[in-house]
Amino acid sequence: MDWLINTLYYIVPFIVLLGILVFVHEFGHYLMAKLSGVQVEAFSIGFGKQLWGFTDKSGTRWKISAIPLGGYCQFLGDADASSSTSDTKELTEEQKKKAFPYQSPIKKLLISIAGPAANYIFAILIFAGIFFFLGKIDFPAVVGEVIKGGAAEKAGIIAKDKILKINGNAVEGFEDVRREIELNTNEKVSVELERDGKIINLSFPLSLLTPELSEGASQEEAKPKMMLGIRSVNIFEIKNEKIGLGEALWEATKEVWKVTDVTLRGIGQMFSGQRSSEEVGGVIRIAEMSGDITKDQGVLSLLMFMALLSVNLGLINLFPIPLLDGGHVVIYLIEMIFGKEINDKVKDGLFKLGFTLLISLMIFATWNDIVRLVHRWFA
């Protein structure tokens, strides 16, 4: 019976959540393609064998496929789901007008951008709906996880602690925690937190935040790497503050920008060595988090999580990696600048490189997910 409960809590919410986000993303591509006069041959949620589908009056095959880890729009003239060009010699002149390979670079660029844009718009609408109907929200600095060996663990901070102040300065969210830690100039760091309804004050030396210096490095060079050693958790509080629709949309747009900014800075910190690459997660991590939220926090938190994932899906797809939308955008921009198409062999080589990079990243993220789960099960 336990396996059935776990399936309901973890697998079902994950498939539904991912399916919605993939549909939104691919529908952005679909809608822009239709507006641009491009024939959409197939619209699939998932990859592999078709489980269910139908063909509409315009000739588009809508289907749900067996592997629910993505989706695609396949246009007339595409050889496969990655939009690699097929042999278009057999197309009639009338078909070529609707075939993707024969469109102008600007149309191709707009169709590519439309998927990530749809994810961003979807996230804005979720946030705006919550702000308008329920009120504005805060993301308090509640500790989700304490990183082993970090300053927080050594100082006595534990999971579910709510950080109220750092060095006497009020903290409203994790951005405030990060700022106060980075700007700290005192010899000691004081943290006021709430644990099980009680106020606790902790104090520890600055040296706990400072990593060991490499040979020849200065204290100033190490300072930007100072971190408390905690990870956030998807907890929020609703303010009893009603706002109008226009303000709700504006606040939602700012919230989406904030998520984008935090994500980009986090990725930058991983490349610079300020954050561990162990934080990179994949589909297993998404399934784990969606299940935990469904069990412990409810539908509203799951909606918030969906909005955050939608932003991340849109952002990642804009990265200039071949096979991703951002890679296509770069190719079309180059073609627009030089006034001619890039050689098909060059494109194929770039796509193969992108495929290798994406597969490598998926393997790495899955490995991190498995290690995290093993630590969780045997903790």
XYZ file of C-alpha atoms in Angstrom:
379
model
C 0.000 0.000 0.000
C 2.922 2.345 0.724
C 4.129 2.127 -2.868
C 0.701 3.250 -4.098
C 0.695 6.239 -1.740
C 4.205 7.224 -2.803
C 3.162 6.946 -6.458
C 0.243 9.277 -5.830
C 2.399 11.778 -3.927
C 5.519 11.766 -6.084
C 4.996 10.323 -9.567
C 1.536 11.701 -10.379
C 2.178 15.355 -9.357
C 5.518 15.275 -11.176
C 4.000 14.002 -14.443
C 1.095 16.471 -14.257
C 3.360 19.421 -13.390
C 5.933 18.639 -16.073
C 3.212 17.936 -18.632
C 1.619 21.348 -18.036
C 4.945 23.184 -18.305
C 5.935 21.317 -21.479
C 2.522 22.022 -23.007
C 2.862 25.742 -22.237
C 6.368 25.840 -23.727
C 5.497 23.961 -26.907
C 2.223 25.850 -27.317
C 4.278 29.050 -27.465
C 6.199 27.583 -30.420
C 2.949 26.301 -31.966
C 1.087 29.606 -31.688
C 3.936 31.672 -33.164
C 4.363 29.127 -35.976
C 0.668 29.379 -36.860
C 0.833 33.191 -36.779
C 3.894 33.002 -39.073
C 2.161 30.728 -41.577
C 4.247 27.620 -40.762
C 2.600 24.184 -40.873
C 2.887 22.258 -37.583
C 3.067 18.540 -38.387
C 3.070 17.215 -34.808
C 2.578 18.519 -31.279
C 3.732 15.978 -28.698
C 3.805 15.889 -24.920
C 6.518 13.344 -24.221
C 8.831 11.376 -26.512
C 8.805 7.905 -27.991
C 5.807 5.744 -28.799
C 2.449 7.481 -29.099
C -0.035 6.523 -26.389
C -2.936 8.671 -27.574
C -3.537 11.276 -30.233
C -5.703 12.846 -32.902
C -5.242 14.905 -36.063
C -6.965 18.286 -36.295
C -8.410 19.944 -39.416
C -5.139 21.761 -40.200
C -3.212 18.460 -40.305
C -1.443 18.765 -36.960
C -1.081 15.487 -35.057
C -1.658 16.130 -31.334
C -0.361 13.299 -29.176
C 0.775 12.105 -25.776
C 3.866 9.895 -25.917
C 5.316 7.248 -23.632
C 8.330 9.072 -22.115
C 6.959 12.080 -20.167
C 10.243 14.015 -19.943
C 9.681 16.756 -22.482
C 7.877 17.389 -25.728
C 8.208 18.964 -29.144
C 6.593 20.746 -32.088
C 7.605 19.280 -35.425
C 7.168 21.606 -38.374
C 6.775 20.851 -42.057
C 10.299 20.308 -43.428
C 11.746 19.068 -40.106
C 13.477 15.690 -40.139
C 12.862 15.131 -36.434
C 11.810 16.744 -33.149
C 15.041 18.780 -32.923
C 14.081 20.739 -36.077
C 16.989 19.397 -38.112
C 16.273 19.884 -41.800
C 15.018 16.945 -43.828
C 15.344 16.450 -47.567
C 12.885 19.088 -48.797
C 13.299 18.404 -52.534
C 10.004 16.507 -52.650
C 8.019 19.454 -51.274
C 5.841 21.338 -53.721
C 6.183 25.090 -54.151
C 2.966 25.553 -52.160
C 4.272 23.364 -49.321
C 7.570 25.246 -49.249
C 5.671 28.412 -48.328
C 4.590 26.662 -45.107
C 7.801 24.672 -44.459
C 10.006 25.827 -41.601
C 13.374 25.605 -43.467
C 12.130 28.072 -46.108
C 11.095 30.778 -43.631
C 13.092 33.958 -43.087
C 15.577 33.990 -40.160
C 13.415 36.518 -38.284
C 10.392 34.189 -38.411
C 12.528 31.256 -37.262
C 13.933 33.387 -34.445
C 10.466 34.465 -33.262
C 9.206 30.861 -33.303
C 12.239 29.760 -31.249
C 11.860 32.525 -28.661
C 8.108 31.958 -28.309
C 8.536 28.770 -26.224
C 10.622 30.330 -23.416
C 8.478 33.479 -23.622
C 5.356 31.367 -23.014
C 6.959 29.904 -19.868
C 7.711 33.396 -18.567
C 4.199 34.646 -19.313
C 2.714 31.572 -17.625
C 4.773 32.199 -14.473
C 3.716 35.861 -14.418
C 0.057 34.845 -14.691
C 0.384 32.359 -11.799
C 2.034 34.938 -9.540
C -0.405 37.667 -10.606
C -3.405 35.406 -9.900
C -2.135 34.632 -6.400
C -1.346 38.301 -5.676
C -4.725 39.491 -6.979
C -6.982 36.897 -5.356
C -5.076 36.118 -2.135
C -2.649 38.992 -1.559
C 1.070 39.606 -1.856
C 3.487 36.971 -0.619
C 6.741 36.861 1.288
C 9.412 34.177 1.144
C 10.765 34.087 4.713
C 14.302 32.859 5.306
C 13.343 29.401 6.531
C 16.236 26.935 6.393
C 15.428 23.987 4.137
C 18.743 22.194 4.387
C 22.001 22.750 6.263
C 25.060 22.018 4.153
C 27.329 19.505 5.830
C 30.539 21.059 7.106
C 29.332 24.613 6.469
C 29.276 27.556 8.853
C 25.583 27.087 9.694
C 26.094 23.499 10.863
C 29.086 24.492 12.998
C 27.157 27.425 14.475
C 24.182 25.244 15.471
C 21.614 26.260 12.843
C 19.266 23.435 11.871
C 16.600 22.768 9.233
C 13.281 24.651 9.666
C 14.946 27.487 11.593
C 13.535 30.863 10.525
C 16.248 33.512 10.350
C 14.999 36.858 11.662
C 18.125 39.025 11.929
C 21.802 38.963 10.984
C 24.088 41.359 12.851
C 20.996 43.165 14.129
C 19.600 43.808 10.650
C 16.141 42.443 9.864
C 15.960 39.613 7.332
C 12.870 39.161 5.164
C 14.162 36.551 2.723
C 17.190 34.636 1.523
C 18.359 37.571 -0.555
C 18.742 39.527 2.694
C 20.687 36.635 4.244
C 23.070 36.547 1.306
C 23.517 40.326 1.341
C 24.195 40.578 5.077
C 26.724 37.743 4.923
C 28.554 39.238 1.939
C 28.622 42.766 3.426
C 29.625 41.688 6.920
C 32.756 43.453 8.253
C 32.526 42.462 11.924
C 34.832 39.976 13.626
C 31.762 38.014 14.704
C 28.455 37.186 13.064
C 25.276 37.262 15.137
C 22.141 35.459 14.009
C 18.703 35.756 15.584
C 16.327 32.962 14.607
C 13.011 31.406 15.522
C 12.867 27.696 16.352
C 9.668 25.978 17.482
C 8.209 29.329 18.515
C 11.257 30.346 20.570
C 13.774 33.090 19.786
C 17.388 31.899 19.740
C 20.488 34.058 19.376
C 23.698 32.589 17.978
C 27.118 34.160 17.567
C 30.164 32.775 15.819
C 33.489 34.088 14.464
C 33.798 35.399 10.915
C 36.397 32.716 10.198
C 33.625 30.092 10.007
C 32.330 31.823 6.863
C 35.732 32.150 5.232
C 37.052 29.269 3.098
C 40.639 28.129 3.367
C 42.849 30.354 1.262
C 44.745 28.866 -1.649
C 48.458 29.536 -1.779
C 49.148 33.156 -2.664
C 45.481 34.218 -2.333
C 44.504 37.163 -0.179
C 41.699 37.464 2.369
C 39.990 39.952 0.072
C 40.008 37.428 -2.791
C 38.288 34.845 -0.580
C 35.719 37.224 0.873
C 33.215 36.983 -2.032
C 33.052 33.226 -1.413
C 31.769 33.614 2.161
C 28.558 31.660 2.620
C 26.430 30.672 5.602
C 25.920 27.151 4.256
C 22.146 26.785 4.045
C 19.652 26.080 1.292
C 16.164 27.519 1.042
C 12.856 25.703 1.132
C 9.709 26.532 -0.860
C 7.827 28.180 2.020
C 5.926 31.433 1.672
C 3.593 33.616 3.723
C 0.568 35.473 2.335
C 0.090 39.084 3.428
C -3.437 40.351 4.009
C -2.832 43.072 1.454
C -5.210 43.188 -1.508
C -3.938 44.810 -4.692
C -5.450 45.654 -8.086
C -4.969 43.619 -11.254
C -2.487 46.053 -12.799
C -0.326 46.133 -9.666
C -0.590 42.354 -9.360
C 0.782 41.938 -12.891
C 3.591 44.415 -12.177
C 4.546 42.718 -8.897
C 4.381 39.322 -10.629
C 6.725 40.552 -13.363
C 9.176 41.783 -10.711
C 8.954 38.439 -8.920
C 9.742 36.573 -12.143
C 12.711 38.860 -12.783
C 13.928 38.234 -9.235
C 13.779 34.449 -9.778
C 15.710 34.859 -13.050
C 18.343 37.030 -11.381
C 18.832 34.630 -8.469
C 19.089 31.641 -10.837
C 21.667 33.324 -13.061
C 23.747 34.398 -10.074
C 23.593 30.884 -8.674
C 24.848 29.445 -11.958
C 27.605 32.068 -12.035
C 28.643 31.136 -8.496
C 28.910 27.474 -9.524
C 31.210 28.356 -12.428
C 33.335 30.583 -10.169
C 33.537 27.924 -7.454
C 31.510 29.880 -4.882
C 28.791 27.198 -4.881
C 29.062 23.460 -5.193
C 28.072 21.757 -8.437
C 26.353 19.178 -6.213
C 23.390 21.586 -6.148
C 22.643 20.807 -9.793
C 19.506 18.659 -9.897
C 17.452 16.903 -12.560
C 14.096 15.239 -13.047
C 14.460 13.057 -9.956
C 14.978 16.152 -7.827
C 11.917 17.812 -9.404
C 9.831 14.711 -8.681
C 11.122 14.620 -5.104
C 10.331 18.293 -4.497
C 6.885 18.141 -6.121
C 6.032 15.101 -3.980
C 7.268 16.729 -0.773
C 5.249 19.870 -1.511
C 2.110 17.856 -2.333
C 2.397 15.885 0.916
C 3.310 18.698 3.281
C 2.164 22.029 1.826
C -0.773 21.630 -0.559
C -1.990 22.931 -3.908
C -1.040 26.594 -3.459
C 2.584 25.738 -2.772
C 2.567 23.408 -5.765
C 1.321 26.313 -7.921
C 4.180 28.463 -6.643
C 6.627 25.668 -7.392
C 5.181 25.371 -10.899
C 5.735 29.101 -11.479
C 9.360 28.838 -10.313
C 9.954 25.807 -12.548
C 8.332 27.578 -15.495
C 10.790 30.468 -15.142
C 13.713 28.064 -14.925
C 12.500 26.062 -17.945
C 12.189 29.247 -19.986
C 15.583 30.536 -18.846
C 17.484 27.283 -19.450
C 16.026 27.007 -22.944
C 17.439 30.444 -23.732
C 21.009 29.322 -23.028
C 23.061 29.419 -26.271
C 23.510 25.649 -26.450
C 22.799 23.904 -29.788
C 19.509 21.931 -29.681
C 18.059 24.354 -27.099
C 15.986 27.313 -28.274
C 18.818 29.671 -27.354
C 21.178 27.763 -29.649
C 18.720 28.137 -32.525
C 18.376 31.853 -31.746
C 22.159 32.331 -32.022
C 22.215 30.514 -35.375
C 19.371 32.644 -36.781
C 20.977 35.860 -35.523
C 24.229 34.927 -37.281
C 22.290 34.198 -40.472
C 20.524 37.559 -40.210
C 23.832 39.402 -39.718
C 25.673 37.714 -42.616
C 22.660 37.416 -44.895
C 23.067 33.697 -45.643
C 22.339 30.329 -44.031
C 24.951 28.402 -42.104
C 26.101 25.238 -43.865
C 23.977 22.183 -42.975
C 27.067 20.156 -42.048
C 28.145 22.884 -39.612
C 24.657 22.910 -38.093
C 24.665 19.124 -37.743
C 28.038 19.292 -35.999
C 26.758 21.962 -33.607
C 23.629 19.922 -32.861
C 25.725 16.834 -32.119
C 27.887 18.908 -29.772
C 24.790 20.294 -28.065
C 23.337 16.802 -27.732
C 26.561 15.586 -26.086
C 26.573 18.530 -23.656
C 22.920 18.035 -22.708
C 23.278 14.276 -22.202
C 26.393 14.857 -20.061
C 24.530 17.428 -17.962
C 21.554 15.075 -17.541
C 23.827 12.245 -16.392
C 25.609 14.557 -13.948
C 22.322 15.933 -12.567
C 20.854 12.428 -12.231
C 23.953 11.276 -10.351
C 23.569 14.219 -7.941
C 19.896 13.319 -7.490
C 20.713 9.700 -6.681
C 23.429 10.670 -4.184
C 21.023 13.126 -2.528
C 18.321 10.472 -2.265
C 20.725 7.933 -0.757
C 21.777 10.487 1.873
C 18.114 11.249 2.566
C 17.099 7.597 2.922
C 19.974 6.686 5.223
C 20.226 9.952 7.175
